[in-house]
């Protein structure tokens, strides 16, 4: 079955950086677009970034993180990463990686399988 395990969260000061990792198993990782999403108690889920499968690994970002976050993948290691720089208090959330529902799907859907999440707290 699909398993997604996030790691790398923690407490960081504003302006700091973190790198999240997500190890995937149970499916052919290289075939699927992968997403990062986040959840805060008051705002629900927010899509953060996506990276496509295939040549070029096209990347997309939410406006709120564009220019500060970078998504990447290592198909040999079945891992997707989220490099987060210039972190702000409003980036505080539980971060999840998610797998697209199908090999041709490139947009995140709430029903897409996701991991257990990793907490990121940005505070002085």
Coordinates of C-alpha atoms in Angstrom, one line a residue:
X1 CA 0.0 0.0 0.0
X2 CA 1.0 3.6 -0.4
X3 CA 3.2 4.9 2.4
X4 CA 4.5 8.5 2.7
X5 CA 6.7 9.4 5.6
X6 CA 7.7 13.0 6.2
X7 CA 10.5 14.2 8.3
X8 CA 12.6 17.3 9.0
X9 CA 10.2 19.6 10.7
X10 CA 11.0 21.5 13.9
X11 CA 11.2 24.9 15.5
X12 CA 13.0 27.6 13.6
X13 CA 13.4 31.4 14.0
X14 CA 11.9 33.8 11.5
X15 CA 14.3 34.1 8.6
X16 CA 15.6 30.6 9.1
X17 CA 15.6 27.5 6.9
X18 CA 14.4 23.9 7.1
X19 CA 14.5 21.0 4.7
X20 CA 11.6 18.6 4.7
X21 CA 11.9 15.0 3.3
X22 CA 9.2 12.5 2.3
X23 CA 10.1 8.9 1.7
X24 CA 7.6 7.1 -0.5
X25 CA 6.9 3.4 -0.9
X26 CA 4.2 1.1 -2.3
X27 CA 4.0 2.6 -5.8
X28 CA 6.2 3.5 -8.7
X29 CA 7.3 6.9 -7.4
X30 CA 8.8 8.2 -10.6
X31 CA 5.5 8.0 -12.4
X32 CA 3.6 10.4 -10.2
X33 CA 3.4 14.1 -9.6
X34 CA 4.2 14.8 -5.9
X35 CA 2.8 17.6 -3.8
X36 CA 3.5 19.4 -0.5
X37 CA 0.6 20.8 1.3
X38 CA 0.2 22.3 4.8
X39 CA -2.5 22.6 7.4
X40 CA -3.1 25.1 10.1
X41 CA -5.9 24.8 12.6
X42 CA -7.7 28.0 11.5
X43 CA -7.2 27.7 7.7
X44 CA -7.5 24.1 6.8
X45 CA -5.3 22.7 4.0
X46 CA -3.3 24.8 1.7
X47 CA -1.4 23.5 -1.4
X48 CA 2.3 24.6 -1.2
X49 CA 4.2 23.1 -4.1
X50 CA 4.2 20.3 -6.7
X51 CA 6.8 18.6 -8.8
X52 CA 5.9 16.6 -11.9
X53 CA 7.2 13.2 -13.0
X54 CA 9.1 12.8 -16.2
X55 CA 11.6 15.0 -18.0
X56 CA 12.0 18.4 -16.7
X57 CA 10.3 17.8 -13.4
X58 CA 8.1 20.9 -13.8
X59 CA 7.6 22.7 -10.5
X60 CA 4.8 24.9 -9.3
X61 CA 4.5 27.0 -6.2
X62 CA 1.8 28.8 -4.3
X63 CA 2.2 32.5 -4.4
X64 CA 2.7 32.6 -0.6
X65 CA 5.9 30.6 -0.9
X66 CA 7.2 31.3 -4.4
X67 CA 10.8 32.5 -4.3
X68 CA 11.3 31.2 -0.8
X69 CA 10.6 27.4 -1.1
X70 CA 12.1 24.9 -3.5
X71 CA 10.7 21.4 -4.3
X72 CA 12.9 18.6 -5.7
X73 CA 12.8 14.9 -6.0
X74 CA 15.2 12.0 -6.2
X75 CA 13.6 9.1 -8.0
X76 CA 16.4 6.7 -7.2
X77 CA 15.7 7.3 -3.5
X78 CA 11.9 7.5 -3.8
X79 CA 12.1 10.8 -2.0
X80 CA 10.7 14.3 -2.4
X81 CA 12.1 17.3 -0.7
X82 CA 10.9 20.8 0.3
X83 CA 13.6 23.3 1.0
X84 CA 12.2 26.2 3.0
X85 CA 14.1 29.5 3.3
X86 CA 13.3 32.9 4.7
X87 CA 10.7 31.3 6.9
X88 CA 7.9 33.4 8.4
X89 CA 5.6 32.9 11.4
X90 CA 2.7 32.4 8.9
X91 CA 4.5 29.3 7.5
X92 CA 3.8 27.6 10.8
X93 CA 1.8 24.5 10.0
X94 CA 1.8 20.7 9.7
X95 CA 3.4 19.9 6.4
X96 CA 2.3 16.8 4.4
X97 CA 3.6 15.3 1.2
X98 CA 0.9 13.8 -1.1
X99 CA 0.9 11.6 -4.1
X100 CA -1.3 12.5 -7.1
X101 CA -4.3 10.3 -7.5
X102 CA -3.2 9.1 -11.0
X103 CA -0.2 9.2 -13.2
X104 CA -1.8 11.9 -15.4
X105 CA -3.0 14.0 -12.5
X106 CA -0.8 17.1 -11.9
X107 CA -3.0 19.1 -9.5
X108 CA -3.4 18.3 -5.9
X109 CA -6.7 17.0 -4.6
X110 CA -7.8 16.7 -0.9
X111 CA -8.5 13.1 -1.5
X112 CA -4.9 12.4 -2.7
X113 CA -3.0 10.0 -0.3
X114 CA -0.7 11.8 2.1
X115 CA 1.6 11.0 5.0
X116 CA 1.2 11.7 8.7
X117 CA 2.8 15.1 8.4
X118 CA 5.6 17.0 10.1
X119 CA 5.2 20.0 12.3
X120 CA 7.0 23.2 11.3
X121 CA 6.9 26.1 13.9
X122 CA 8.4 29.5 13.0
X123 CA 8.8 31.6 16.1
X124 CA 11.3 33.8 17.9

